[in-house]
GROMACS .gro file of C-alpha atoms in nm:
model
  340
    1UNK     CA    1   8.750   7.490   9.472
    2UNK     CA    2   8.603   7.530   9.821
    3UNK     CA    3   8.924   7.390   9.976
    4UNK     CA    4   9.141   7.622   9.766
    5UNK     CA    5   8.938   7.935   9.849
    6UNK     CA    6   8.917   7.869  10.224
    7UNK     CA    7   9.284   7.762  10.246
    8UNK     CA    8   9.392   8.068  10.050
    9UNK     CA    9   9.192   8.300  10.277
   10UNK     CA   10   9.327   8.129  10.590
   11UNK     CA   11   9.680   8.150  10.452
   12UNK     CA   12   9.648   8.517  10.362
   13UNK     CA   13   9.498   8.601  10.704
   14UNK     CA   14   9.781   8.417  10.884
   15UNK     CA   15  10.034   8.582  10.656
   16UNK     CA   16   9.891   8.927  10.731
   17UNK     CA   17   9.917   8.855  11.105
   18UNK     CA   18  10.285   8.769  11.047
   19UNK     CA   19  10.320   9.096  10.857
   20UNK     CA   20  10.168   9.292  11.147
   21UNK     CA   21  10.437   9.139  11.365
   22UNK     CA   22  10.728   9.158  11.122
   23UNK     CA   23  10.652   9.515  11.010
   24UNK     CA   24  10.744   9.646  11.354
   25UNK     CA   25  11.060   9.435  11.364
   26UNK     CA   26  11.151   9.549  11.009
   27UNK     CA   27  11.093   9.912  11.103
   28UNK     CA   28  11.322   9.880  11.406
   29UNK     CA   29  11.595   9.699  11.213
   30UNK     CA   30  11.587   9.932  10.911
   31UNK     CA   31  11.619  10.237  11.138
   32UNK     CA   32  11.845  10.117  11.418
   33UNK     CA   33  12.012   9.800  11.293
   34UNK     CA   34  11.878   9.617  11.600
   35UNK     CA   35  11.732   9.267  11.570
   36UNK     CA   36  11.496   9.280  11.866
   37UNK     CA   37  11.479   8.928  12.012
   38UNK     CA   38  11.204   9.043  12.250
   39UNK     CA   39  10.971   9.147  11.966
   40UNK     CA   40  10.747   8.841  12.000
   41UNK     CA   41  10.736   8.902  12.376
   42UNK     CA   42  10.589   9.248  12.312
   43UNK     CA   43  10.332   9.068  12.094
   44UNK     CA   44  10.242   8.847  12.391
   45UNK     CA   45  10.236   9.149  12.622
   46UNK     CA   46   9.992   9.324  12.388
   47UNK     CA   47   9.759   9.025  12.402
   48UNK     CA   48   9.757   9.011  12.783
   49UNK     CA   49   9.722   9.387  12.831
   50UNK     CA   50   9.443   9.391  12.573
   51UNK     CA   51   9.274   9.106  12.761
   52UNK     CA   52   9.292   9.294  13.093
   53UNK     CA   53   9.155   9.615  12.942
   54UNK     CA   54   8.879   9.420  12.764
   55UNK     CA   55   8.776   9.270  13.097
   56UNK     CA   56   8.732   9.619  13.241
   57UNK     CA   57   8.596   9.839  12.962
   58UNK     CA   58   8.551   9.616  12.655
   59UNK     CA   59   8.742   9.488  12.354
   60UNK     CA   60   8.746   9.804  12.139
   61UNK     CA   61   8.914  10.029  12.402
   62UNK     CA   62   9.164   9.748  12.459
   63UNK     CA   63   9.239   9.733  12.085
   64UNK     CA   64   9.343  10.101  12.088
   65UNK     CA   65   9.495  10.135  12.436
   66UNK     CA   66   9.703   9.813  12.455
   67UNK     CA   67   9.929   9.901  12.155
   68UNK     CA   68   9.988  10.246  12.306
   69UNK     CA   69  10.086  10.093  12.641
   70UNK     CA   70  10.317   9.837  12.475
   71UNK     CA   71  10.468  10.109  12.254
   72UNK     CA   72  10.534  10.326  12.560
   73UNK     CA   73  10.703  10.033  12.738
   74UNK     CA   74  10.915   9.967  12.428
   75UNK     CA   75  11.020  10.333  12.407
   76UNK     CA   76  11.105  10.330  12.780
   77UNK     CA   77  11.318  10.016  12.733
   78UNK     CA   78  11.505  10.180  12.444
   79UNK     CA   79  11.564  10.498  12.644
   80UNK     CA   80  11.683  10.332  12.966
   81UNK     CA   81  11.860  10.018  12.844
   82UNK     CA   82  11.908   9.969  12.472
   83UNK     CA   83  12.052  10.317  12.412
   84UNK     CA   84  12.321  10.259  12.675
   85UNK     CA   85  12.450   9.938  12.512
   86UNK     CA   86  12.410  10.056  12.150
   87UNK     CA   87  12.765  10.197  12.142
   88UNK     CA   88  12.911   9.854  12.229
   89UNK     CA   89  12.784   9.687  11.911
   90UNK     CA   90  12.526   9.433  11.802
   91UNK     CA   91  12.611   9.149  12.039
   92UNK     CA   92  12.521   9.341  12.360
   93UNK     CA   93  12.200   9.459  12.189
   94UNK     CA   94  12.102   9.102  12.104
   95UNK     CA   95  12.184   8.983  12.456
   96UNK     CA   96  11.986   9.257  12.631
   97UNK     CA   97  11.676   9.201  12.414
   98UNK     CA   98  11.715   8.824  12.461
   99UNK     CA   99  11.722   8.875  12.838
  100UNK     CA  100  11.419   9.105  12.816
  101UNK     CA  101  11.217   8.830  12.647
  102UNK     CA  102  11.269   8.604  12.950
  103UNK     CA  103  11.183   8.884  13.192
  104UNK     CA  104  10.856   8.953  13.007
  105UNK     CA  105  10.771   8.582  13.005
  106UNK     CA  106  10.823   8.550  13.380
  107UNK     CA  107  10.625   8.867  13.451
  108UNK     CA  108  10.336   8.744  13.238
  109UNK     CA  109  10.330   8.413  13.423
  110UNK     CA  110  10.346   8.590  13.761
  111UNK     CA  111  10.061   8.831  13.680
  112UNK     CA  112   9.827   8.626  13.461
  113UNK     CA  113   9.929   8.269  13.543
  114UNK     CA  114  10.073   7.981  13.341
  115UNK     CA  115   9.750   7.871  13.175
  116UNK     CA  116   9.561   8.027  12.884
  117UNK     CA  117   9.316   8.310  12.953
  118UNK     CA  118   8.979   8.341  12.782
  119UNK     CA  119   9.026   8.642  12.554
  120UNK     CA  120   8.705   8.643  12.353
  121UNK     CA  121   8.643   8.884  12.064
  122UNK     CA  122   8.342   9.120  12.070
  123UNK     CA  123   7.999   8.997  11.969
  124UNK     CA  124   8.023   9.143  11.619
  125UNK     CA  125   8.336   8.936  11.544
  126UNK     CA  126   8.223   8.602  11.689
  127UNK     CA  127   8.031   8.476  11.389
  128UNK     CA  128   8.144   8.410  11.032
  129UNK     CA  129   8.219   8.698  10.795
  130UNK     CA  130   8.074   8.487  10.512
  131UNK     CA  131   7.989   8.125  10.442
  132UNK     CA  132   8.078   7.922  10.133
  133UNK     CA  133   7.814   7.660  10.044
  134UNK     CA  134   7.931   7.376   9.822
  135UNK     CA  135   7.640   7.185   9.669
  136UNK     CA  136   7.637   6.827   9.547
  137UNK     CA  137   7.619   6.946   9.184
  138UNK     CA  138   7.958   7.122   9.230
  139UNK     CA  139   7.811   7.471   9.243
  140UNK     CA  140   7.961   7.713   9.494
  141UNK     CA  141   7.768   7.996   9.660
  142UNK     CA  142   7.879   8.263   9.904
  143UNK     CA  143   7.651   8.410  10.172
  144UNK     CA  144   7.748   8.704  10.393
  145UNK     CA  145   7.738   8.607  10.758
  146UNK     CA  146   7.594   8.278  10.879
  147UNK     CA  147   7.344   8.064  10.689
  148UNK     CA  148   7.049   7.876  10.830
  149UNK     CA  149   7.085   7.511  10.929
  150UNK     CA  150   6.829   7.413  10.667
  151UNK     CA  151   7.070   7.526  10.390
  152UNK     CA  152   7.345   7.293  10.514
  153UNK     CA  153   7.108   7.002  10.587
  154UNK     CA  154   7.081   6.890  10.223
  155UNK     CA  155   7.251   6.578  10.096
  156UNK     CA  156   7.605   6.646   9.978
  157UNK     CA  157   7.598   7.010  10.090
  158UNK     CA  158   7.914   7.137  10.263
  159UNK     CA  159   7.911   7.472  10.447
  160UNK     CA  160   8.247   7.642  10.516
  161UNK     CA  161   8.224   7.957  10.732
  162UNK     CA  162   8.514   8.205  10.732
  163UNK     CA  163   8.556   8.361  11.080
  164UNK     CA  164   8.494   8.733  11.113
  165UNK     CA  165   8.800   8.761  11.339
  166UNK     CA  166   9.026   8.654  11.053
  167UNK     CA  167   8.858   8.898  10.814
  168UNK     CA  168   8.908   9.175  11.071
  169UNK     CA  169   9.274   9.073  11.106
  170UNK     CA  170   9.320   9.105  10.729
  171UNK     CA  171   9.155   9.447  10.724
  172UNK     CA  172   9.370   9.586  11.007
  173UNK     CA  173   9.693   9.454  10.849
  174UNK     CA  174   9.613   9.611  10.511
  175UNK     CA  175   9.521   9.944  10.672
  176UNK     CA  176   9.846   9.932  10.871
  177UNK     CA  177  10.049   9.866  10.555
  178UNK     CA  178   9.892  10.165  10.379
  179UNK     CA  179   9.938  10.386  10.688
  180UNK     CA  180  10.306  10.294  10.724
  181UNK     CA  181  10.371  10.352  10.354
  182UNK     CA  182  10.204  10.693  10.363
  183UNK     CA  183  10.387  10.787  10.684
  184UNK     CA  184  10.733  10.694  10.554
  185UNK     CA  185  10.698  10.831  10.200
  186UNK     CA  186  10.448  11.116  10.212
  187UNK     CA  187  10.502  11.298  10.542
  188UNK     CA  188  10.771  11.520  10.693
  189UNK     CA  189  10.806  11.277  10.985
  190UNK     CA  190  10.880  10.994  10.741
  191UNK     CA  191  11.146  11.201  10.565
  192UNK     CA  192  11.314  11.277  10.899
  193UNK     CA  193  11.302  10.909  10.996
  194UNK     CA  194  11.459  10.796  10.667
  195UNK     CA  195  11.720  11.070  10.679
  196UNK     CA  196  11.812  10.979  11.037
  197UNK     CA  197  11.902  10.630  10.910
  198UNK     CA  198  12.144  10.740  10.639
  199UNK     CA  199  12.263  11.087  10.750
  200UNK     CA  200  12.215  11.119  11.128
  201UNK     CA  201  12.475  11.398  11.163
  202UNK     CA  202  12.300  11.611  10.902
  203UNK     CA  203  11.959  11.555  11.063
  204UNK     CA  204  12.100  11.650  11.403
  205UNK     CA  205  12.261  11.965  11.258
  206UNK     CA  206  11.917  12.068  11.129
  207UNK     CA  207  11.787  12.072  11.485
  208UNK     CA  208  11.622  11.729  11.512
  209UNK     CA  209  11.684  11.507  11.813
  210UNK     CA  210  11.803  11.183  11.650
  211UNK     CA  211  11.805  10.972  11.971
  212UNK     CA  212  11.445  11.079  12.034
  213UNK     CA  213  11.352  10.984  11.676
  214UNK     CA  214  11.507  10.639  11.727
  215UNK     CA  215  11.324  10.598  12.058
  216UNK     CA  216  10.992  10.682  11.893
  217UNK     CA  217  11.065  10.438  11.609
  218UNK     CA  218  11.140  10.159  11.857
  219UNK     CA  219  10.820  10.243  12.045
  220UNK     CA  220  10.620  10.241  11.720
  221UNK     CA  221  10.766   9.902  11.624
  222UNK     CA  222  10.678   9.745  11.958
  223UNK     CA  223  10.337   9.913  11.944
  224UNK     CA  224  10.268   9.734  11.615
  225UNK     CA  225  10.361   9.409  11.789
  226UNK     CA  226  10.115   9.496  12.066
  227UNK     CA  227   9.840   9.560  11.810
  228UNK     CA  228   9.911   9.221  11.650
  229UNK     CA  229   9.896   9.067  11.999
  230UNK     CA  230   9.546   9.200  12.071
  231UNK     CA  231   9.414   9.072  11.737
  232UNK     CA  232   9.607   8.744  11.740
  233UNK     CA  233   9.530   8.674  12.106
  234UNK     CA  234   9.155   8.716  12.057
  235UNK     CA  235   9.158   8.518  11.730
  236UNK     CA  236   9.373   8.224  11.839
  237UNK     CA  237   9.478   8.175  12.201
  238UNK     CA  238   9.634   8.396  12.469
  239UNK     CA  239   9.882   8.193  12.673
  240UNK     CA  240  10.248   8.223  12.786
  241UNK     CA  241  10.377   8.009  12.498
  242UNK     CA  242  10.234   8.235  12.226
  243UNK     CA  243  10.559   8.433  12.192
  244UNK     CA  244  10.763   8.117  12.132
  245UNK     CA  245  10.508   8.000  11.873
  246UNK     CA  246  10.562   8.295  11.638
  247UNK     CA  247  10.898   8.427  11.759
  248UNK     CA  248  11.120   8.231  11.522
  249UNK     CA  249  10.879   8.259  11.227
  250UNK     CA  250  10.887   8.640  11.223
  251UNK     CA  251  11.267   8.635  11.198
  252UNK     CA  252  11.228   8.400  10.901
  253UNK     CA  253  10.989   8.654  10.745
  254UNK     CA  254  11.232   8.943  10.797
  255UNK     CA  255  11.528   8.753  10.649
  256UNK     CA  256  11.332   8.603  10.357
  257UNK     CA  257  11.175   8.938  10.268
  258UNK     CA  258  11.505   9.123  10.296
  259UNK     CA  259  11.659   9.285  10.600
  260UNK     CA  260  11.491   9.621  10.651
  261UNK     CA  261  11.251   9.594  10.354
  262UNK     CA  262  10.887   9.659  10.448
  263UNK     CA  263  10.757   9.547  10.107
  264UNK     CA  264  10.977   9.237  10.131
  265UNK     CA  265  10.832   9.155  10.473
  266UNK     CA  266  10.481   9.188  10.329
  267UNK     CA  267  10.560   8.954  10.037
  268UNK     CA  268  10.740   8.700  10.258
  269UNK     CA  269  10.458   8.700  10.514
  270UNK     CA  270  10.199   8.617  10.249
  271UNK     CA  271  10.418   8.347  10.091
  272UNK     CA  272  10.494   8.175  10.421
  273UNK     CA  273  10.133   8.203  10.542
  274UNK     CA  274   9.989   8.054  10.222
  275UNK     CA  275  10.252   7.780  10.186
  276UNK     CA  276  10.219   7.665  10.546
  277UNK     CA  277   9.838   7.673  10.541
  278UNK     CA  278   9.812   7.469  10.222
  279UNK     CA  279  10.074   7.224  10.352
  280UNK     CA  280   9.875   7.165  10.671
  281UNK     CA  281   9.564   7.079  10.467
  282UNK     CA  282   9.736   6.835  10.230
  283UNK     CA  283   9.774   6.488  10.375
  284UNK     CA  284  10.000   6.349  10.102
  285UNK     CA  285  10.331   6.169  10.138
  286UNK     CA  286  10.611   6.106   9.890
  287UNK     CA  287  10.492   5.746   9.851
  288UNK     CA  288  10.141   5.869   9.767
  289UNK     CA  289  10.287   6.103   9.503
  290UNK     CA  290  10.490   5.822   9.348
  291UNK     CA  291  10.184   5.597   9.328
  292UNK     CA  292   9.979   5.877   9.172
  293UNK     CA  293  10.239   5.893   8.895
  294UNK     CA  294  10.181   5.525   8.823
  295UNK     CA  295  10.498   5.391   8.986
  296UNK     CA  296  10.461   5.093   9.219
  297UNK     CA  297  10.632   5.162   9.552
  298UNK     CA  298  10.842   4.878   9.694
  299UNK     CA  299  10.791   4.735  10.042
  300UNK     CA  300  11.116   4.896  10.156
  301UNK     CA  301  10.988   5.239  10.045
  302UNK     CA  302  10.657   5.183  10.223
  303UNK     CA  303  10.839   5.103  10.547
  304UNK     CA  304  11.073   5.403  10.525
  305UNK     CA  305  10.974   5.642  10.805
  306UNK     CA  306  11.095   5.949  10.616
  307UNK     CA  307  10.909   5.867  10.293
  308UNK     CA  308  10.592   5.802  10.494
  309UNK     CA  309  10.590   6.155  10.633
  310UNK     CA  310  10.298   6.356  10.497
  311UNK     CA  311  10.314   6.717  10.387
  312UNK     CA  312  10.097   6.819  10.683
  313UNK     CA  313  10.351   6.663  10.921
  314UNK     CA  314  10.645   6.856  10.777
  315UNK     CA  315  10.449   7.183  10.741
  316UNK     CA  316  10.605   7.343  11.055
  317UNK     CA  317  10.958   7.316  10.909
  318UNK     CA  318  10.870   7.453  10.563
  319UNK     CA  319  10.934   7.821  10.656
  320UNK     CA  320  11.283   7.730  10.778
  321UNK     CA  321  11.351   7.527  10.464
  322UNK     CA  322  11.241   7.832  10.265
  323UNK     CA  323  11.482   8.041  10.474
  324UNK     CA  324  11.775   7.808  10.396
  325UNK     CA  325  11.702   7.820  10.023
  326UNK     CA  326  11.681   8.202  10.029
  327UNK     CA  327  12.012   8.229  10.216
  328UNK     CA  328  12.177   7.998   9.960
  329UNK     CA  329  12.044   8.151   9.639
  330UNK     CA  330  11.958   8.511   9.738
  331UNK     CA  331  12.122   8.621  10.066
  332UNK     CA  332  11.977   8.973  10.036
  333UNK     CA  333  11.623   8.837  10.054
  334UNK     CA  334  11.339   8.869   9.806
  335UNK     CA  335  11.328   9.251   9.801
  336UNK     CA  336  11.621   9.340  10.022
  337UNK     CA  337  11.900   9.581   9.930
  338UNK     CA  338  12.161   9.465  10.177
  339UNK     CA  339  12.277   9.138  10.327
  340UNK     CA  340  12.196   9.072  10.690
   0.00000   0.00000   0.00000
């Protein structure tokens, strides 16, 4: 039970981080039809800018200012570059964002170096949010915050703290989901944004500047990536390879959830986060499963390198396997309304 609870919480927190990232990419694609290959690079940029601001004035100002800076840079990129190639089709858009990702990577390495920086969270987020205590008699207790060492010193007692940074990550992602939903469905700005997607000529005839709306949407999407970068960078690690670590996974989330579907991205993020987290914690191979079913594995099966692979070893490829299955059986995605 303790393993299931902690793994589920870790999976949900990782999934919500993926949603923070993919929500911005989904917003950009649903509005502009642009698959921004540099989206994960804006995530990395948010982490490094947040780190620099935190060094000067503290973590909390960095949490608010870094997404604004990243969003402004994203809007500037859309205004000066992406808008000029938009009329030539999707391929130039993909190429220019792909090139931007390499430019951002080189700039990050020039300014902050090639090694990881020490981006520590504030004091209030450094301890555990709560601690699960599993006793020898199979009882499970939960204590808010940390517990004393004398509680965990008993025979057969296992203490499992859940980091406050992950709990904070979950809270921010849920608040962001609610804020986006309210913005797009309950405000005049959201109505203009949705109308600009389907009837841009009508919106422009009503006096709204559609290119400016698209620029602000692109800036908002990259700003969400910057927010995810500040939280993810302080929770995990801030280093130049962090964009490559999550870059391909967020495209899996967008496609699995459904191209342009915010609710689909949320569902896909949680599914991929939970599946991958549980897979990492399960050290079982196909041979072990066969033996658990009472079947005696032959020597040839035991020596087979593929059958000896454990679930934790193949965990990194599970999201892409999930992607292949979705593309085969449901090309529109889980909650999508159009094919990519």
